Amino acid sequence: MLLQTRREEPPHPPGPRSDLLKGVRKGFSWQDYRDLLVRAHIQLGGPIVVVWANLNTHLTAGLKRYEIEHDWLTTVRLPPYAPGLNPVEAVWSLVRRAMGNTAFDTPDDLDRTLRRELRRIHLRPHLIDGCLTPTGLNPPTPP
């Protein structure tokens, strides 16, 4: 049986309903990021270095205060628009190059190809090093 809304709108087709999320937070709060950093610090057992973009949650007073109060946490903030300083942009550039001008038949085809390209990059450390070098970050040295 299909249900009608109060305004007599046609029934919503099967699938996710974005209107069900109204009023529900869709992203991380600064406390969520804090908790993630704490868990990473505990699991890794050492200092953490985080490169923040200018997401409004990263700029909150609560998160900035937390960063100052904990010496195991080092944060670097990117300028407002700095794709050249963000290694993720270089990774996506590699993915886009490999997938460029491709028409996918289904979302699953896109997903499969994207995962394959990310895996290819993951298995070639020199590609990842090449994404880090222009940013001024030093690629990790093997133990």
GROMACS .gro file of N, CA and C in nm:
model
  429
    1MET      N    1   0.084  -0.117   0.000
    1MET     CA    2   0.000   0.000   0.000
    1MET      C    3   0.089   0.124   0.000
    2LEU      N    4   0.062   0.221  -0.087
    2LEU     CA    5   0.138   0.344  -0.095
    2LEU      C    6   0.073   0.449  -0.007
    3LEU      N    7   0.156   0.528   0.061
    3LEU     CA    8   0.105   0.632   0.149
    3LEU      C    9   0.114   0.767   0.081
    4GLN      N   10   0.018   0.851   0.101
    4GLN     CA   11   0.019   0.986   0.049
    4GLN      C   12   0.062   1.081   0.161
    5THR      N   13   0.133   1.189   0.124
    5THR     CA   14   0.167   1.291   0.224
    5THR      C   15   0.046   1.379   0.246
    6ARG      N   16   0.050   1.466   0.344
    6ARG     CA   17  -0.062   1.552   0.375
    6ARG      C   18  -0.098   1.647   0.261
    7ARG      N   19  -0.001   1.686   0.180
    7ARG     CA   20  -0.029   1.780   0.073
    7ARG      C   21  -0.072   1.709  -0.054
    8GLU      N   22  -0.109   1.585  -0.044
    8GLU     CA   23  -0.154   1.506  -0.158
    8GLU      C   24  -0.051   1.501  -0.271
    9GLU      N   25   0.077   1.489  -0.234
    9GLU     CA   26   0.181   1.471  -0.334
    9GLU      C   27   0.179   1.326  -0.378
   10PRO      N   28   0.226   1.300  -0.500
   10PRO     CA   29   0.233   1.160  -0.542
   10PRO      C   30   0.329   1.083  -0.452
   11PRO      N   31   0.312   0.953  -0.441
   11PRO     CA   32   0.403   0.875  -0.357
   11PRO      C   33   0.546   0.887  -0.406
   12HIS      N   34   0.639   0.886  -0.312
   12HIS     CA   35   0.782   0.895  -0.345
   12HIS      C   36   0.827   0.762  -0.402
   13PRO      N   37   0.906   0.764  -0.511
   13PRO     CA   38   0.954   0.637  -0.566
   13PRO      C   39   1.046   0.566  -0.468
   14PRO      N   40   1.064   0.436  -0.485
   14PRO     CA   41   1.154   0.363  -0.395
   14PRO      C   42   1.294   0.423  -0.399
   15GLY      N   43   1.365   0.416  -0.290
   15GLY     CA   44   1.501   0.467  -0.283
   15GLY      C   45   1.515   0.562  -0.166
   16PRO      N   46   1.636   0.619  -0.150
   16PRO     CA   47   1.660   0.706  -0.036
   16PRO      C   48   1.575   0.833  -0.044
   17ARG      N   49   1.534   0.881   0.070
   17ARG     CA   50   1.452   1.002   0.076
   17ARG      C   51   1.533   1.112   0.142
   18SER      N   52   1.575   1.210   0.062
   18SER     CA   53   1.655   1.318   0.118
   18SER      C   54   1.576   1.402   0.217
   19ASP      N   55   1.444   1.410   0.200
   19ASP     CA   56   1.366   1.490   0.293
   19ASP      C   57   1.359   1.427   0.432
   20LEU      N   58   1.391   1.299   0.443
   20LEU     CA   59   1.392   1.235   0.575
   20LEU      C   60   1.511   1.283   0.657
   21LEU      N   61   1.612   1.341   0.590
   21LEU     CA   62   1.731   1.385   0.661
   21LEU      C   63   1.724   1.531   0.704
   22LYS      N   64   1.616   1.601   0.669
   22LYS     CA   65   1.605   1.741   0.707
   22LYS      C   66   1.609   1.753   0.858
   23GLY      N   67   1.694   1.843   0.904
   23GLY     CA   68   1.709   1.862   1.047
   23GLY      C   69   1.808   1.766   1.111
   24VAL      N   70   1.861   1.673   1.032
   24VAL     CA   71   1.959   1.577   1.082
   24VAL      C   72   2.096   1.618   1.029
   25ARG      N   73   2.194   1.625   1.115
   25ARG     CA   74   2.329   1.662   1.074
   25ARG      C   75   2.382   1.559   0.976
   26LYS      N   76   2.437   1.605   0.864
   26LYS     CA   77   2.483   1.514   0.761
   26LYS      C   78   2.634   1.493   0.765
   27GLY      N   79   2.705   1.570   0.845
   27GLY     CA   80   2.850   1.558   0.849
   27GLY      C   81   2.901   1.546   0.991
   28PHE      N   82   3.034   1.547   1.004
   28PHE     CA   83   3.098   1.539   1.134
   28PHE      C   84   3.091   1.674   1.205
   29SER      N   85   3.071   1.670   1.335
   29SER     CA   86   3.085   1.790   1.417
   29SER      C   87   3.232   1.799   1.459
   30TRP      N   88   3.269   1.912   1.520
   30TRP     CA   89   3.408   1.922   1.564
   30TRP      C   90   3.438   1.817   1.671
   31GLN      N   91   3.336   1.781   1.750
   31GLN     CA   92   3.357   1.677   1.852
   31GLN      C   93   3.382   1.541   1.786
   32ASP      N   94   3.316   1.515   1.673
   32ASP     CA   95   3.339   1.390   1.600
   32ASP      C   96   3.484   1.383   1.550
   33TYR      N   97   3.533   1.496   1.496
   33TYR     CA   98   3.673   1.500   1.450
   33TYR      C   99   3.768   1.483   1.568
   34ARG      N  100   3.737   1.549   1.680
   34ARG     CA  101   3.820   1.534   1.800
   34ARG      C  102   3.827   1.387   1.842
   35ASP      N  103   3.711   1.321   1.847
   35ASP     CA  104   3.707   1.181   1.889
   35ASP      C  105   3.783   1.092   1.791
   36LEU      N  106   3.773   1.121   1.663
   36LEU     CA  107   3.848   1.045   1.563
   36LEU      C  108   3.998   1.060   1.584
   37LEU      N  109   4.043   1.183   1.611
   37LEU     CA  110   4.186   1.208   1.635
   37LEU      C  111   4.234   1.137   1.762
   38VAL      N  112   4.152   1.140   1.866
   38VAL     CA  113   4.189   1.072   1.992
   38VAL      C  114   4.204   0.923   1.968
   39ARG      N  115   4.111   0.863   1.896
   39ARG     CA  116   4.118   0.719   1.871
   39ARG      C  117   4.239   0.683   1.784
   40ALA      N  118   4.268   0.768   1.686
   40ALA     CA  119   4.387   0.745   1.602
   40ALA      C  120   4.513   0.755   1.687
   41HIS      N  121   4.518   0.854   1.775
   41HIS     CA  122   4.634   0.872   1.862
   41HIS      C  123   4.654   0.750   1.953
   42ILE      N  124   4.546   0.701   2.008
   42ILE     CA  125   4.553   0.583   2.095
   42ILE      C  126   4.596   0.461   2.015
   43GLN      N  127   4.535   0.441   1.899
   43GLN     CA  128   4.566   0.323   1.818
   43GLN      C  129   4.709   0.326   1.765
   44LEU      N  130   4.754   0.443   1.721
   44LEU     CA  131   4.889   0.453   1.663
   44LEU      C  132   4.997   0.469   1.771
   45GLY      N  133   4.956   0.517   1.886
   45GLY     CA  134   5.051   0.530   1.997
   45GLY      C  135   5.156   0.636   1.975
   46GLY      N  136   5.125   0.739   1.901
   46GLY     CA  137   5.224   0.844   1.875
   46GLY      C  138   5.156   0.972   1.834
   47PRO      N  139   5.239   1.071   1.800
   47PRO     CA  140   5.183   1.200   1.760
   47PRO      C  141   5.108   1.189   1.627
   48ILE      N  142   5.018   1.282   1.607
   48ILE     CA  143   4.935   1.288   1.486
   48ILE      C  144   4.958   1.423   1.419
   49VAL      N  145   4.974   1.420   1.288
   49VAL     CA  146   4.980   1.543   1.208
   49VAL      C  147   4.860   1.541   1.115
   50VAL      N  148   4.781   1.648   1.118
   50VAL     CA  149   4.660   1.657   1.038
   50VAL      C  150   4.671   1.781   0.949
   51VAL      N  151   4.638   1.764   0.822
   51VAL     CA  152   4.630   1.876   0.730
   51VAL      C  153   4.483   1.906   0.709
   52TRP      N  154   4.440   2.023   0.756
   52TRP     CA  155   4.300   2.061   0.748
   52TRP      C  156   4.278   2.150   0.626
   53ALA      N  157   4.169   2.125   0.557
   53ALA     CA  158   4.120   2.218   0.456
   53ALA      C  159   4.038   2.323   0.531
   54ASN      N  160   3.967   2.404   0.463
   54ASN     CA  161   3.891   2.509   0.530
   54ASN      C  162   3.745   2.475   0.549
   55LEU      N  163   3.719   2.350   0.579
   55LEU     CA  164   3.584   2.309   0.612
   55LEU      C  165   3.542   2.384   0.738
   56ASN      N  166   3.421   2.436   0.742
   56ASN     CA  167   3.380   2.517   0.856
   56ASN      C  168   3.396   2.443   0.989
   57THR      N  169   3.378   2.312   0.989
   57THR     CA  170   3.394   2.234   1.113
   57THR      C  171   3.539   2.236   1.160
   58HIS      N  172   3.635   2.241   1.067
   58HIS     CA  173   3.776   2.244   1.104
   58HIS      C  174   3.816   2.378   1.165
   59LEU      N  175   3.735   2.481   1.143
   59LEU     CA  176   3.769   2.616   1.187
   59LEU      C  177   3.700   2.655   1.317
   60THR      N  178   3.626   2.563   1.378
   60THR     CA  179   3.551   2.598   1.500
   60THR      C  180   3.645   2.626   1.617
   61ALA      N  181   3.599   2.710   1.706
   61ALA     CA  182   3.678   2.746   1.824
   61ALA      C  183   3.707   2.623   1.910
   62GLY      N  184   3.609   2.533   1.923
   62GLY     CA  185   3.628   2.414   2.006
   62GLY      C  186   3.741   2.326   1.955
   63LEU      N  187   3.748   2.305   1.824
   63LEU     CA  188   3.853   2.221   1.768
   63LEU      C  189   3.988   2.291   1.776
   64LYS      N  190   3.991   2.420   1.751
   64LYS     CA  191   4.117   2.496   1.762
   64LYS      C  192   4.170   2.490   1.906
   65ARG      N  193   4.080   2.507   2.003
   65ARG     CA  194   4.120   2.502   2.144
   65ARG      C  195   4.176   2.364   2.178
   66TYR      N  196   4.110   2.258   2.129
   66TYR     CA  197   4.157   2.122   2.154
   66TYR      C  198   4.297   2.100   2.095
   67GLU      N  199   4.318   2.151   1.975
   67GLU     CA  200   4.449   2.138   1.910
   67GLU      C  201   4.559   2.203   1.994
   68ILE      N  202   4.532   2.320   2.047
   68ILE     CA  203   4.630   2.394   2.127
   68ILE      C  204   4.662   2.320   2.256
   69GLU      N  205   4.562   2.256   2.315
   69GLU     CA  206   4.577   2.192   2.446
   69GLU      C  207   4.649   2.057   2.441
   70HIS      N  208   4.672   2.000   2.322
   70HIS     CA  209   4.730   1.867   2.312
   70HIS      C  210   4.855   1.868   2.226
   71ASP      N  211   4.971   1.847   2.291
   71ASP     CA  212   5.099   1.856   2.219
   71ASP      C  213   5.124   1.740   2.124
   72TRP      N  214   5.049   1.632   2.133
   72TRP     CA  215   5.065   1.520   2.041
   72TRP      C  216   4.997   1.545   1.907
   73LEU      N  217   4.922   1.655   1.899
   73LEU     CA  218   4.846   1.686   1.779
   73LEU      C  219   4.905   1.810   1.711
   74THR      N  220   4.949   1.791   1.588
   74THR     CA  221   4.999   1.903   1.508
   74THR      C  222   4.904   1.923   1.391
   75THR      N  223   4.861   2.046   1.371
   75THR     CA  224   4.770   2.073   1.261
   75THR      C  225   4.833   2.173   1.165
   76VAL      N  226   4.806   2.151   1.039
   76VAL     CA  227   4.848   2.242   0.933
   76VAL      C  228   4.721   2.282   0.860
   77ARG      N  229   4.702   2.410   0.842
   77ARG     CA  230   4.582   2.458   0.772
   77ARG      C  231   4.619   2.506   0.632
   78LEU      N  232   4.546   2.454   0.535
   78LEU     CA  233   4.570   2.495   0.398
   78LEU      C  234   4.512   2.635   0.375
   79PRO      N  235   4.571   2.709   0.283
   79PRO     CA  236   4.509   2.837   0.245
   79PRO      C  237   4.369   2.811   0.187
   80PRO      N  238   4.287   2.915   0.171
   80PRO     CA  239   4.150   2.895   0.125
   80PRO      C  240   4.134   2.807   0.001
   81TYR      N  241   4.214   2.828  -0.100
   81TYR     CA  242   4.206   2.740  -0.216
   81TYR      C  243   4.348   2.706  -0.255
   82ALA      N  244   4.389   2.583  -0.228
   82ALA     CA  245   4.527   2.545  -0.251
   82ALA      C  246   4.536   2.402  -0.302
   83PRO      N  247   4.481   2.373  -0.421
   83PRO     CA  248   4.486   2.235  -0.470
   83PRO      C  249   4.629   2.184  -0.487
   84GLY      N  250   4.724   2.275  -0.513
   84GLY     CA  251   4.863   2.233  -0.528
   84GLY      C  252   4.927   2.187  -0.398
   85LEU      N  253   4.868   2.226  -0.285
   85LEU     CA  254   4.921   2.186  -0.155
   85LEU      C  255   4.848   2.065  -0.098
   86ASN      N  256   4.746   2.018  -0.166
   86ASN     CA  257   4.666   1.908  -0.116
   86ASN      C  258   4.696   1.782  -0.197
   87PRO      N  259   4.766   1.684  -0.137
   87PRO     CA  260   4.803   1.564  -0.213
   87PRO      C  261   4.683   1.486  -0.267
   88VAL      N  262   4.567   1.500  -0.205
   88VAL     CA  263   4.449   1.429  -0.253
   88VAL      C  264   4.411   1.478  -0.393
   89GLU      N  265   4.432   1.607  -0.419
   89GLU     CA  266   4.401   1.660  -0.552
   89GLU      C  267   4.487   1.591  -0.658
   90ALA      N  268   4.613   1.564  -0.627
   90ALA     CA  269   4.701   1.496  -0.722
   90ALA      C  270   4.656   1.351  -0.745
   91VAL      N  271   4.610   1.286  -0.638
   91VAL     CA  272   4.559   1.149  -0.653
   91VAL      C  273   4.437   1.149  -0.743
   92TRP      N  274   4.343   1.242  -0.720
   92TRP     CA  275   4.223   1.248  -0.803
   92TRP      C  276   4.259   1.282  -0.948
   93SER      N  277   4.365   1.360  -0.967
   93SER     CA  278   4.410   1.390  -1.102
   93SER      C  279   4.453   1.263  -1.174
   94LEU      N  280   4.525   1.175  -1.102
   94LEU     CA  281   4.565   1.046  -1.161
   94LEU      C  282   4.443   0.962  -1.196
   95VAL      N  283   4.346   0.961  -1.108
   95VAL     CA  284   4.224   0.882  -1.132
   95VAL      C  285   4.149   0.938  -1.252
   96ARG      N  286   4.133   1.070  -1.256
   96ARG     CA  287   4.060   1.132  -1.368
   96ARG      C  288   4.130   1.106  -1.501
   97ARG      N  289   4.263   1.110  -1.500
   97ARG     CA  290   4.338   1.083  -1.623
   97ARG      C  291   4.311   0.942  -1.674
   98ALA      N  292   4.307   0.847  -1.581
   98ALA     CA  293   4.286   0.707  -1.620
   98ALA      C  294   4.142   0.681  -1.663
   99MET      N  295   4.048   0.759  -1.611
   99MET     CA  296   3.906   0.734  -1.638
   99MET      C  297   3.846   0.836  -1.734
  100GLY      N  298   3.926   0.930  -1.781
  100GLY     CA  299   3.875   1.039  -1.863
  100GLY      C  300   3.804   0.990  -1.989
  101ASN      N  301   3.705   1.066  -2.030
  101ASN     CA  302   3.629   1.039  -2.152
  101ASN      C  303   3.569   0.899  -2.154
  102THR      N  304   3.527   0.851  -2.040
  102THR     CA  305   3.465   0.719  -2.031
  102THR      C  306   3.318   0.736  -1.996
  103ALA      N  307   3.234   0.669  -2.069
  103ALA     CA  308   3.091   0.666  -2.037
  103ALA      C  309   3.061   0.532  -1.971
  104PHE      N  310   3.011   0.537  -1.850
  104PHE     CA  311   2.982   0.415  -1.776
  104PHE      C  312   2.837   0.375  -1.797
  105ASP      N  313   2.815   0.245  -1.813
  105ASP     CA  314   2.680   0.195  -1.835
  105ASP      C  315   2.595   0.199  -1.709
  106THR      N  316   2.659   0.170  -1.595
  106THR     CA  317   2.585   0.165  -1.469
  106THR      C  318   2.670   0.227  -1.359
  107PRO      N  319   2.609   0.266  -1.249
  107PRO     CA  320   2.687   0.313  -1.134
  107PRO      C  321   2.786   0.207  -1.086
  108ASP      N  322   2.750   0.080  -1.098
  108ASP     CA  323   2.843  -0.027  -1.057
  108ASP      C  324   2.968  -0.028  -1.144
  109ASP      N  325   2.953   0.001  -1.274
  109ASP     CA  326   3.070   0.010  -1.362
  109ASP      C  327   3.163   0.122  -1.317
  110LEU      N  328   3.104   0.235  -1.285
  110LEU     CA  329   3.183   0.348  -1.235
  110LEU      C  330   3.254   0.311  -1.107
  111ASP      N  331   3.181   0.251  -1.013
  111ASP     CA  332   3.237   0.211  -0.884
  111ASP      C  333   3.352   0.113  -0.903
  112ARG      N  334   3.332   0.013  -0.986
  112ARG     CA  335   3.435  -0.089  -1.011
  112ARG      C  336   3.561  -0.026  -1.071
  113THR      N  337   3.544   0.065  -1.168
  113THR     CA  338   3.658   0.129  -1.232
  113THR      C  339   3.731   0.221  -1.135
  114LEU      N  340   3.656   0.296  -1.058
  114LEU     CA  341   3.716   0.385  -0.959
  114LEU      C  342   3.798   0.305  -0.858
  115ARG      N  343   3.743   0.198  -0.807
  115ARG     CA  344   3.815   0.114  -0.710
  115ARG      C  345   3.942   0.054  -0.772
  116ARG      N  346   3.933   0.012  -0.898
  116ARG     CA  347   4.050  -0.044  -0.966
  116ARG      C  348   4.161   0.060  -0.979
  117GLU      N  349   4.124   0.183  -1.015
  117GLU     CA  350   4.225   0.287  -1.030
  117GLU      C  351   4.288   0.326  -0.896
  118LEU      N  352   4.206   0.335  -0.792
  118LEU     CA  353   4.261   0.366  -0.659
  118LEU      C  354   4.353   0.254  -0.612
  119ARG      N  355   4.316   0.131  -0.639
  119ARG     CA  356   4.400   0.016  -0.602
  119ARG      C  357   4.532   0.020  -0.678
  120ARG      N  358   4.526   0.055  -0.808
  120ARG     CA  359   4.647   0.065  -0.890
  120ARG      C  360   4.743   0.169  -0.831
  121ILE      N  361   4.689   0.282  -0.789
  121ILE     CA  362   4.772   0.385  -0.728
  121ILE      C  363   4.829   0.336  -0.596
  122HIS      N  364   4.746   0.270  -0.517
  122HIS     CA  365   4.788   0.218  -0.386
  122HIS      C  366   4.906   0.121  -0.400
  123LEU      N  367   4.906   0.041  -0.505
  123LEU     CA  368   5.010  -0.060  -0.523
  123LEU      C  369   5.138  -0.004  -0.587
  124ARG      N  370   5.138   0.123  -0.619
  124ARG     CA  371   5.256   0.187  -0.680
  124ARG      C  372   5.298   0.305  -0.593
  125PRO      N  373   5.380   0.278  -0.490
  125PRO     CA  374   5.419   0.384  -0.396
  125PRO      C  375   5.482   0.506  -0.464
  126HIS      N  376   5.549   0.486  -0.576
  126HIS     CA  377   5.611   0.601  -0.642
  126HIS      C  378   5.506   0.701  -0.691
  127LEU      N  379   5.387   0.652  -0.724
  127LEU     CA  380   5.280   0.744  -0.763
  127LEU      C  381   5.234   0.828  -0.644
  128ILE      N  382   5.222   0.764  -0.529
  128ILE     CA  383   5.181   0.836  -0.408
  128ILE      C  384   5.290   0.935  -0.368
  129ASP      N  385   5.417   0.893  -0.375
  129ASP     CA  386   5.528   0.985  -0.346
  129ASP      C  387   5.523   1.105  -0.439
  130GLY      N  388   5.490   1.081  -0.565
  130GLY     CA  389   5.480   1.190  -0.662
  130GLY      C  390   5.367   1.286  -0.629
  131CYS      N  391   5.266   1.239  -0.561
  131CYS     CA  392   5.156   1.326  -0.518
  131CYS      C  393   5.195   1.408  -0.395
  132LEU      N  394   5.284   1.355  -0.314
  132LEU     CA  395   5.327   1.425  -0.193
  132LEU      C  396   5.434   1.530  -0.221
  133THR      N  397   5.527   1.499  -0.310
  133THR     CA  398   5.644   1.584  -0.331
  133THR      C  399   5.610   1.729  -0.365
  134PRO      N  400   5.518   1.757  -0.459
  134PRO     CA  401   5.490   1.898  -0.491
  134PRO      C  402   5.432   1.977  -0.375
  135THR      N  403   5.376   1.909  -0.276
  135THR     CA  404   5.315   1.978  -0.162
  135THR      C  405   5.419   2.021  -0.060
  136GLY      N  406   5.542   1.971  -0.073
  136GLY     CA  407   5.644   2.000   0.026
  136GLY      C  408   5.644   1.899   0.140
  137LEU      N  409   5.550   1.804   0.138
  137LEU     CA  410   5.549   1.698   0.238
  137LEU      C  411   5.651   1.593   0.197
  138ASN      N  412   5.719   1.537   0.292
  138ASN     CA  413   5.818   1.436   0.263
  138ASN      C  414   5.755   1.297   0.260
  139PRO      N  415   5.776   1.223   0.151
  139PRO     CA  416   5.726   1.084   0.149
  139PRO      C  417   5.790   1.005   0.264
  140PRO      N  418   5.716   0.914   0.324
  140PRO     CA  419   5.773   0.834   0.434
  140PRO      C  420   5.888   0.747   0.386
  141THR      N  421   5.987   0.732   0.471
  141THR     CA  422   6.099   0.643   0.437
  141THR      C  423   6.072   0.507   0.497
  142PRO      N  424   6.096   0.401   0.421
  142PRO     CA  425   6.072   0.266   0.475
  142PRO      C  426   6.163   0.238   0.593
  143PRO      N  427   6.115   0.159   0.690
  143PRO     CA  428   6.196   0.129   0.810
  143PRO      C  429   6.316   0.043   0.776
   0.00000   0.00000   0.00000
